[in-house]
Amino acid sequence: MSQLPQVWKLLQNYVRGTRSTDRPTTKYAGNHPFSPLGKHAQKLNRNVTFSQVNLQKEILCQRLRTSLETWTIEDSDGEFQTSDRQLHEEIYDLLGDSALTIEIVETVMELLILEKQLRPVPLFVRLEDFYQRWCRGQFIDAPPNENLPQRKLIEILAQNQAIGIRQVDIYAGLNVLILLLELHRHSQEQEELRQQINFYPSSVPDTDSFFTSQLLRIINYSDAIEIGNFSNIVGEFLRGGNFRGAYFGNANLTGVNFSGANLSGAYLGDANLTGANFQNANLTGANLGDANLSSANFTDANLSGADLSSANLTGATLTRAELSRADLSRADLRETELSRANLSNAILFGANLSDAILNHVDLSRADLCRADLSGADLSHATLNGTNLSDTILFSTNLSHASLIAADLSYGKLNGAKLNNAKLNGAMFLGADLSGVDLTGVVLNDADLSGGILSEADLTDADLTDAVLLGTDFSFANLNNANLSGSNLSGAILNGADLTSANLSDAILDDTDLSEANLEEMTWGEQQQWEGVRGLDTAVNIPEALREQLGME
C-alpha cells in the first residue's frame, strides 16, 4: 500500500508524456469554464485503488481528461497547439477501440469542472468539426496512407484483438458524439454558455421545417455491426439532447434515455422505442405514429399536438403528461398509466384503453368514439363535452367523474360504476346502462331517450328535467331519486322501485308503471295520470294518490 503514490505518479507521467506544465493563458472568444453544479461542487475523493479489473479504466479516464485539456491549448499566436490532423489522430487512438461509459464520462467531466480546467466552447467547436467530418465518412473513406480507422485497426490487430475497421470508426464517432452531448447538457444548465453551445446531433433544422436524417444514418451505420449497437453505446447519453425536427423513422432506439430532451417536431414513426425514457421531454408536434412505445416512460412529458395514431403504448407510463390535441386514434393503450394526464381535445377514436389507469385525467372535449375503455379506471376524471358515443365501457370505473354534456349515445356501460358522477346535460341515446351503479349521479337535463337502465341502481340520483323518452327502467332502483320535471313519455318502469322518488311535474304520457313500487312517492298537484299504464298492478300506491285517481 505504501507504494501506491509512487505508482500513481509514474502512471501520470506516462500518460502525460512530455506535456509542458506551463499552460498558455491566451484568451478565447466565449472561453467560459463550467461552474461547479450540485454534486460537482462537492469535494471528490482522489484516492485511487488500483487492481487488474479497473486499471485500464483508470488509464482511460486519465488520458481522456488530459486530452480534453490539451486539445484547447493555444500558442502565442492564438493557434491550437494540437493541429486538426493531430486531433483526429489522437481521437482515433484514444477512442477507437471501446465505448465510453457513463461512469468514465461523469468522472472526467466532474474533475475537469471542479478544477476549472475545461474550456468548453473551443472544445465543443473542435469536437463538432470532427463529428461533422465523421458523419460524412471523411475518415473511413480516406486513401490508405491517410486512413485513420485503418491505422488504428492495424495497431489493435497487432495486439491480437478481434475488431473490424467499421467498429473502430463507429467507436471513435460515437464516443465523440457522447462528449458533445455531455457538453451540450452541461452548457444548457448555465446562462453564459447556453447560446454558445447548442448541439444538434442530427444537424440544425432548416427554415422549411424539413426533417434532418443525419442521426438516423448514424444509427443505421452503428447497428450494421449489431442490432441495438447505437442504443447500447449512446442511448443513456441522449438525455437533455436537442433533436428538434430530427427524423427517426423505423429507428431501433430500444431503452434509450430521452429524458428532458427536445424532440419537438421530430419524426419517430414506426420506430422501436420499447422501454424508452421520455420523462420531462418536449415532444410537441412530434410524429410517433405506429411506433412501438410499450413500457415507455412519458411522465411529465409534453406531447401536445403529437401524432400517436396506431402507436403501441401498452404498459407505458404517461402520468401528468400533456396530451392536449394529441392524436391517439386507434392507439393501443392497454394497462397504460395516464393518471392526471391532460388529454383535453385529444383524438382517441377507436383507441384501446382497456384496463388503463385514467383517474383524475382531463378528457374534456376529447373524441373517444368507438374506443374500448372496458375495465379502465376513470374515477374523478373530467370528461365534460367528451364524445363517448358507441364506446365500450364494460366495468369501467367512472365514479365521481364529471361527464357534463358528454355524449354516451349507444355506449356499452354494462357493469360500469357511475356512482356520484356528474352527468348534467349528458346524452345517452340508446345507451345500455343495465345493472349499472348510478347511485347519487347528477343527470339533470340529461337525455337518456331509448336507453336501457333495467336493474340499474339510481338511488338518490338527480334526474330533474331529464329527457327519458322510451327509456327502459324496468326493475331499476330509483329509491329517493329526483325525477321532477322529467319527460318519461313511453318510459318503462315496470317492477321499478320508486320508493320516496319525486315525480313532481314529470310527464307521464304512456309511461308503464306496472308492478312498480310507489311507496311514499311524491307527485305534483297538477300531475297528469291519464296516459299512465299498469297502475292497477303497481304496489304501495300512496293512499292520497288512490283517492285522487278514484282507485279502490
XYZ file of C-alpha atoms in Angstrom:
552
model
C 0.000 0.000 0.000
C 2.929 2.375 0.720
C 3.996 2.184 -2.956
C 0.662 3.346 -4.379
C 1.536 7.073 -4.512
C 4.666 6.264 -6.478
C 2.679 4.024 -8.875
C 0.140 6.794 -9.437
C 2.914 9.343 -10.089
C 4.584 7.043 -12.628
C 1.241 6.440 -14.342
C 0.548 10.170 -14.601
C 3.965 10.812 -16.076
C 3.472 8.008 -18.586
C 0.082 9.304 -19.732
C 1.039 12.950 -19.838
C 4.255 12.189 -21.710
C 6.299 15.269 -22.371
C 3.401 17.637 -21.835
C 4.546 21.015 -20.537
C 3.303 22.052 -17.134
C 3.277 25.695 -18.196
C -0.003 26.242 -19.962
C -0.637 29.319 -22.114
C -3.353 31.559 -20.794
C -4.374 33.079 -24.122
C -7.906 34.404 -24.391
C -10.576 32.703 -26.496
C -13.947 34.099 -27.509
C -16.553 32.595 -25.265
C -13.963 30.972 -23.034
C -16.206 30.391 -20.008
C -15.310 27.480 -17.746
C -18.128 25.384 -16.354
C -19.213 26.407 -12.889
C -19.485 23.590 -10.342
C -23.083 22.297 -10.316
C -24.698 20.364 -7.480
C -22.657 17.277 -6.821
C -19.845 18.703 -8.966
C -19.204 21.237 -6.227
C -18.612 18.528 -3.694
C -15.051 17.588 -2.922
C -14.158 14.469 -4.866
C -12.296 11.597 -3.359
C -8.952 11.474 -5.185
C -7.812 8.234 -3.614
C -7.439 5.681 -6.377
C -7.384 1.998 -5.687
C -5.785 0.030 -8.487
C -6.499 -3.542 -9.423
C -6.291 -5.627 -12.556
C -10.011 -5.020 -13.103
C -10.048 -1.211 -13.078
C -6.505 -0.295 -14.121
C -7.458 0.060 -17.797
C -10.463 2.183 -16.909
C -8.358 4.479 -14.738
C -5.799 4.883 -17.522
C -8.548 5.808 -19.997
C -10.022 8.325 -17.537
C -6.651 9.996 -17.068
C -5.818 10.026 -20.795
C -9.252 11.414 -21.694
C -9.030 14.083 -19.022
C -5.583 15.142 -20.238
C -6.651 15.182 -23.898
C -9.750 17.303 -23.300
C -7.481 19.881 -21.683
C -4.646 19.862 -24.235
C -6.913 19.941 -27.314
C -7.899 23.545 -26.449
C -4.454 24.931 -25.529
C -3.277 27.731 -27.842
C 0.167 29.022 -28.698
C 1.282 32.636 -28.542
C -0.294 33.302 -31.962
C -3.703 32.100 -30.814
C -3.444 28.864 -32.803
C -4.217 25.495 -31.266
C -1.066 23.638 -30.315
C -2.777 20.422 -31.434
C -3.447 20.686 -35.166
C -6.659 19.376 -36.698
C -4.835 16.402 -38.201
C -3.155 15.607 -34.893
C -6.505 15.989 -33.094
C -8.153 13.486 -35.437
C -5.295 11.027 -34.971
C -5.495 11.328 -31.189
C -9.269 10.815 -31.209
C -8.959 7.542 -33.102
C -6.037 6.483 -30.932
C -7.874 7.271 -27.693
C -11.476 6.464 -28.557
C -11.315 3.967 -31.427
C -11.268 0.652 -29.566
C -14.069 0.758 -26.967
C -17.171 2.661 -25.909
C -17.205 5.323 -23.232
C -19.395 4.577 -20.229
C -21.488 6.837 -18.031
C -19.070 6.250 -15.165
C -15.999 7.270 -17.159
C -17.577 10.358 -18.745
C -19.084 11.630 -15.493
C -15.810 11.081 -13.610
C -13.782 13.004 -16.193
C -16.323 15.839 -16.505
C -16.592 16.226 -12.743
C -12.829 16.508 -12.336
C -12.439 18.994 -15.177
C -15.338 21.153 -13.980
C -14.180 21.083 -10.380
C -10.617 22.051 -11.292
C -11.863 24.594 -13.882
C -9.502 23.148 -16.478
C -12.157 22.668 -19.130
C -12.589 25.272 -21.892
C -15.992 24.134 -23.130
C -16.535 26.454 -26.101
C -13.296 25.780 -28.045
C -13.540 22.097 -27.139
C -17.097 21.971 -28.465
C -16.100 23.700 -31.713
C -13.251 21.258 -32.348
C -15.206 18.125 -31.470
C -18.221 19.210 -33.516
C -15.975 19.771 -36.526
C -14.645 16.208 -36.150
C -18.201 14.890 -35.741
C -19.455 16.521 -38.938
C -16.456 15.203 -40.876
C -17.045 11.724 -39.436
C -20.726 11.856 -40.368
C -19.708 12.498 -43.975
C -17.427 9.439 -43.909
C -14.294 11.528 -44.416
C -12.039 9.350 -42.267
C -13.105 5.845 -43.274
C -13.226 6.815 -46.951
C -9.727 8.347 -46.914
C -6.919 6.751 -49.002
C -4.810 4.110 -47.201
C -1.927 6.437 -46.347
C -4.352 8.864 -44.660
C -6.934 6.412 -43.316
C -7.056 6.854 -39.537
C -9.507 3.993 -38.812
C -7.229 1.651 -40.784
C -4.136 2.841 -38.927
C -5.842 2.244 -35.578
C -7.061 -1.168 -36.763
C -3.514 -2.285 -37.607
C -2.401 -1.243 -34.119
C -5.243 -3.170 -32.473
C -4.736 -6.292 -34.574
C -1.090 -6.310 -33.539
C -2.379 -6.807 -30.004
C -4.430 -9.836 -31.143
C -7.774 -8.116 -30.552
C -10.701 -9.125 -32.748
C -12.146 -5.963 -34.293
C -13.014 -4.598 -37.731
C -12.367 -1.247 -39.393
C -16.034 -0.255 -39.177
C -16.044 -0.940 -35.446
C -13.019 1.315 -34.994
C -14.709 4.087 -36.967
C -18.021 3.633 -35.114
C -16.367 3.691 -31.684
C -14.482 6.907 -32.482
C -17.530 8.696 -33.900
C -19.998 7.610 -31.227
C -17.592 8.477 -28.420
C -17.180 11.995 -29.803
C -20.976 12.185 -30.104
C -21.206 11.248 -26.421
C -18.763 14.004 -25.433
C -20.702 16.558 -27.490
C -23.988 15.505 -25.895
C -22.479 15.896 -22.435
C -21.015 19.315 -23.277
C -24.432 20.388 -24.557
C -26.232 19.091 -21.471
C -23.896 20.825 -19.036
C -23.938 24.072 -21.065
C -27.725 24.284 -21.085
C -27.593 24.481 -17.306
C -25.548 27.707 -17.413
C -26.783 31.004 -18.773
C -23.426 32.216 -20.131
C -22.898 29.052 -22.203
C -26.449 28.258 -23.286
C -26.295 30.237 -26.525
C -22.699 29.361 -27.382
C -23.040 25.588 -27.100
C -26.188 24.238 -28.685
C -25.606 20.851 -30.265
C -27.898 19.355 -32.912
C -26.790 15.719 -33.412
C -28.981 15.399 -36.496
C -27.974 18.904 -37.755
C -29.923 22.141 -37.422
C -33.445 22.010 -38.932
C -33.786 24.389 -41.870
C -36.373 27.117 -42.192
C -38.564 24.962 -44.403
C -39.067 22.558 -41.490
C -37.736 19.578 -43.381
C -36.711 16.649 -41.230
C -32.995 16.072 -40.672
C -31.815 12.477 -41.095
C -28.126 12.656 -40.186
C -28.580 10.921 -36.833
C -30.757 8.204 -38.368
C -27.926 7.371 -40.781
C -25.562 7.130 -37.821
C -27.969 4.804 -36.002
C -28.263 2.539 -39.031
C -24.487 2.628 -39.613
C -23.833 1.674 -35.985
C -26.449 -1.074 -35.999
C -24.926 -2.610 -39.141
C -22.385 -4.210 -36.780
C -25.024 -5.437 -34.345
C -28.692 -4.555 -33.882
C -29.027 -2.231 -30.890
C -25.381 -1.136 -31.036
C -26.253 2.572 -31.097
C -28.753 2.285 -28.236
C -26.317 0.317 -26.107
C -23.455 2.790 -26.594
C -25.137 6.194 -26.859
C -28.656 5.537 -25.520
C -28.076 6.740 -21.971
C -26.364 9.948 -23.150
C -29.327 11.226 -25.220
C -30.858 12.825 -22.116
C -31.326 16.563 -22.461
C -30.285 16.489 -26.129
C -31.630 18.701 -28.897
C -33.348 16.584 -31.557
C -35.835 19.143 -32.826
C -37.065 18.200 -36.275
C -34.921 15.047 -36.416
C -36.036 12.059 -38.495
C -36.004 8.680 -36.704
C -38.381 6.714 -38.916
C -38.105 2.932 -38.292
C -35.123 3.524 -35.994
C -34.171 0.998 -33.316
C -33.985 3.042 -30.110
C -34.938 0.426 -27.557
C -34.408 1.565 -23.979
C -32.780 4.911 -24.812
C -32.884 7.840 -22.416
C -34.575 10.896 -23.967
C -35.459 12.403 -20.582
C -35.515 16.195 -20.764
C -34.718 16.088 -24.479
C -36.175 18.405 -27.122
C -37.938 16.269 -29.730
C -40.442 18.856 -30.865
C -41.472 18.276 -34.437
C -39.356 15.115 -34.637
C -40.462 12.112 -36.680
C -40.395 8.794 -34.799
C -42.983 6.950 -36.845
C -42.617 3.143 -36.848
C -39.596 3.435 -34.521
C -38.884 0.812 -31.870
C -38.815 2.753 -28.592
C -39.695 -0.064 -26.232
C -38.841 0.918 -22.667
C -37.529 4.341 -23.711
C -37.423 7.138 -21.139
C -39.151 10.379 -22.238
C -39.622 11.848 -18.780
C -39.935 15.671 -18.979
C -39.191 15.530 -22.716
C -40.588 18.057 -25.199
C -42.473 16.139 -27.908
C -44.848 18.875 -29.045
C -45.968 18.226 -32.579
C -43.828 15.090 -32.822
C -44.929 12.188 -35.021
C -44.897 8.814 -33.233
C -47.493 7.129 -35.405
C -47.256 3.313 -35.442
C -44.241 3.464 -33.105
C -43.616 0.744 -30.534
C -43.709 2.621 -27.224
C -44.598 -0.273 -24.961
C -43.396 0.238 -21.375
C -42.033 3.689 -22.281
C -41.946 6.407 -19.614
C -43.618 9.718 -20.560
C -44.039 11.077 -17.038
C -44.449 14.879 -17.183
C -43.652 14.856 -20.924
C -45.180 17.426 -23.276
C -46.948 15.648 -26.153
C -49.403 18.369 -27.068
C -50.385 18.126 -30.709
C -48.317 14.960 -31.159
C -49.341 12.170 -33.547
C -49.540 8.848 -31.701
C -52.057 7.242 -34.011
C -51.897 3.439 -34.038
C -48.911 3.551 -31.661
C -48.277 0.688 -29.244
C -48.347 2.199 -25.747
C -49.181 -0.931 -23.784
C -47.863 -0.704 -20.247
C -46.485 2.807 -20.839
C -46.443 5.476 -18.124
C -47.937 8.871 -19.026
C -48.552 10.243 -15.563
C -49.160 14.009 -15.699
C -48.271 14.022 -19.394
C -49.518 16.906 -21.545
C -51.502 15.327 -24.405
C -53.913 18.100 -25.331
C -54.886 17.926 -29.018
C -52.781 14.794 -29.446
C -53.902 12.197 -31.997
C -54.168 8.781 -30.337
C -56.690 7.302 -32.737
C -56.519 3.504 -32.801
C -53.570 3.572 -30.401
C -53.050 0.592 -28.104
C -53.103 1.936 -24.534
C -53.959 -1.230 -22.657
C -52.888 -1.107 -18.991
C -51.312 2.301 -19.572
C -50.785 4.673 -16.634
C -52.361 8.034 -17.518
C -53.376 9.394 -14.132
C -53.618 13.197 -14.006
C -52.649 13.497 -17.681
C -54.147 16.260 -19.819
C -55.965 14.775 -22.811
C -58.330 17.656 -23.458
C -59.368 17.870 -27.101
C -57.354 14.725 -27.848
C -58.430 12.299 -30.563
C -58.805 8.738 -29.269
C -61.165 7.379 -31.904
C -61.078 3.579 -31.785
C -58.256 3.550 -29.216
C -57.854 0.586 -26.878
C -57.732 1.830 -23.282
C -58.890 -1.335 -21.599
C -57.661 -1.621 -18.000
C -55.870 1.728 -18.323
C -55.441 3.954 -15.260
C -57.050 7.319 -16.011
C -58.049 8.609 -12.604
C -58.103 12.424 -12.340
C -57.350 12.677 -16.068
C -58.693 15.597 -18.119
C -60.508 14.341 -21.229
C -62.658 17.406 -21.772
C -63.963 17.603 -25.343
C -61.873 14.590 -26.333
C -63.083 12.205 -29.030
C -63.387 8.656 -27.669
C -65.916 7.433 -30.188
C -65.741 3.635 -30.549
C -62.867 3.438 -28.068
C -62.523 0.491 -25.691
C -62.437 1.604 -22.049
C -63.508 -1.669 -20.515
C -62.085 -2.117 -17.042
C -60.427 1.314 -17.124
C -60.254 3.493 -14.023
C -61.692 6.935 -14.786
C -62.625 7.822 -11.233
C -62.608 11.583 -10.616
C -61.849 12.144 -14.311
C -63.115 15.174 -16.227
C -64.988 14.271 -19.423
C -67.067 17.378 -19.960
C -68.270 17.602 -23.535
C -66.442 14.373 -24.408
C -67.599 12.156 -27.253
C -68.078 8.644 -25.853
C -70.641 7.510 -28.406
C -70.581 3.835 -29.283
C -67.770 3.391 -26.745
C -67.170 0.166 -24.823
C -67.360 0.951 -21.101
C -67.866 -2.516 -19.628
C -66.930 -2.477 -15.911
C -65.373 0.973 -16.325
C -64.966 2.964 -13.119
C -66.476 6.428 -13.654
C -67.292 7.098 -10.027
C -67.111 10.789 -9.085
C -66.270 11.614 -12.714
C -67.575 14.760 -14.381
C -69.381 13.994 -17.667
C -71.297 17.227 -18.072
C -72.732 17.458 -21.609
C -70.848 14.305 -22.594
C -72.221 12.133 -25.405
C -72.588 8.486 -24.364
C -75.106 7.559 -27.042
C -75.153 3.846 -27.790
C -72.373 3.322 -25.299
C -71.935 -0.113 -23.719
C -71.884 0.528 -19.996
C -72.745 -2.871 -18.541
C -71.122 -3.234 -15.141
C -69.785 0.329 -15.187
C -69.577 2.371 -11.986
C -71.080 5.842 -12.262
C -71.873 6.479 -8.639
C -71.681 10.162 -7.684
C -70.800 11.109 -11.256
C -71.906 14.443 -12.703
C -73.906 13.822 -15.890
C -75.713 17.124 -16.267
C -76.862 17.544 -19.838
C -75.231 14.269 -20.906
C -76.663 12.325 -23.833
C -77.358 8.607 -23.504
C -79.404 7.905 -26.628
C -79.730 4.141 -26.947
C -77.048 3.558 -24.328
C -77.016 0.290 -22.388
C -76.779 1.030 -18.664
C -78.453 -2.109 -17.447
C -77.274 -3.087 -13.990
C -75.017 -0.031 -13.735
C -74.304 1.638 -10.391
C -75.687 5.171 -10.767
C -76.215 5.968 -7.109
C -76.070 9.650 -6.405
C -75.456 10.648 -10.021
C -76.462 14.061 -11.317
C -78.399 13.590 -14.569
C -80.472 16.732 -14.644
C -81.176 17.884 -18.193
C -79.589 14.665 -19.465
C -81.061 12.829 -22.458
C -81.441 9.087 -21.887
C -84.091 8.557 -24.538
C -84.204 4.961 -25.671
C -81.567 3.992 -23.153
C -81.584 0.710 -21.252
C -81.332 1.129 -17.472
C -83.023 -2.082 -16.425
C -81.894 -3.200 -12.955
C -79.663 -0.143 -12.685
C -79.146 1.411 -9.248
C -80.282 5.045 -9.331
C -80.641 5.550 -5.596
C -80.514 9.283 -4.764
C -79.962 10.112 -8.430
C -80.862 13.583 -9.706
C -82.878 13.289 -12.961
C -84.653 16.627 -12.806
C -85.755 17.883 -16.213
C -84.146 14.855 -17.885
C -85.409 13.606 -21.238
C -86.363 9.950 -20.755
C -88.447 9.175 -23.833
C -88.922 5.429 -24.081
C -86.175 4.771 -21.525
C -86.205 1.281 -20.003
C -86.117 1.471 -16.167
C -87.608 -1.970 -15.603
C -86.700 -3.304 -12.157
C -84.336 -0.371 -11.618
C -83.750 1.017 -8.138
C -84.960 4.636 -8.122
C -85.191 4.906 -4.366
C -85.218 8.583 -3.373
C -84.436 9.595 -6.966
C -85.485 13.056 -8.143
C -87.418 12.830 -11.437
C -89.250 16.132 -11.116
C -89.863 17.902 -14.407
C -88.525 14.959 -16.402
C -90.152 13.668 -19.568
C -90.989 9.987 -19.026
C -93.219 9.618 -22.087
C -93.186 5.990 -23.172
C -90.732 5.080 -20.410
C -90.855 1.568 -18.956
C -90.802 1.422 -15.149
C -92.358 -1.965 -14.591
C -91.055 -3.554 -11.402
C -89.010 -0.436 -10.632
C -88.529 0.694 -7.038
C -89.744 4.308 -6.796
C -89.800 4.438 -3.007
C -89.597 8.085 -1.895
C -88.957 9.120 -5.510
C -90.001 12.609 -6.640
C -92.101 12.666 -9.844
C -93.458 16.182 -9.392
C -94.431 17.728 -12.730
C -92.956 14.801 -14.630
C -94.588 13.998 -17.980
C -96.039 10.506 -17.719
C -97.656 10.082 -21.102
C -97.862 6.352 -21.945
C -95.494 5.568 -19.058
C -95.526 1.956 -17.847
C -95.686 1.627 -14.037
C -96.867 -1.971 -13.865
C -95.706 -3.723 -10.686
C -93.663 -0.647 -9.724
C -93.184 0.160 -6.028
C -94.638 3.653 -5.408
C -94.230 3.708 -1.647
C -94.005 7.280 -0.256
C -93.622 8.621 -3.790
C -94.030 12.389 -4.317
C -96.101 13.827 -7.208
C -97.443 17.226 -8.233
C -100.930 18.504 -7.665
C -101.443 19.082 -11.383
C -99.830 15.775 -12.373
C -101.444 14.149 -15.399
C -102.053 10.404 -14.950
C -104.453 9.685 -17.788
C -101.906 8.045 -20.067
C -100.136 6.021 -17.391
C -100.222 2.263 -17.886
C -100.049 -0.502 -15.274
C -101.213 1.448 -12.242
C -103.587 -1.369 -11.451
C -100.658 -3.702 -10.765
C -98.409 -1.153 -9.089
C -97.728 -1.741 -5.369
C -97.709 0.531 -2.337
C -99.572 3.300 -4.119
C -99.899 6.210 -1.672
C -103.434 6.491 -0.298
C -103.705 10.138 -1.355
C -102.936 9.195 -4.956
C -105.513 6.417 -4.840
C -108.105 8.908 -3.740
C -107.018 11.418 -6.422
C -107.329 8.785 -9.113
C -110.509 7.269 -7.702
C -108.891 3.879 -7.215
C -110.431 1.407 -4.795
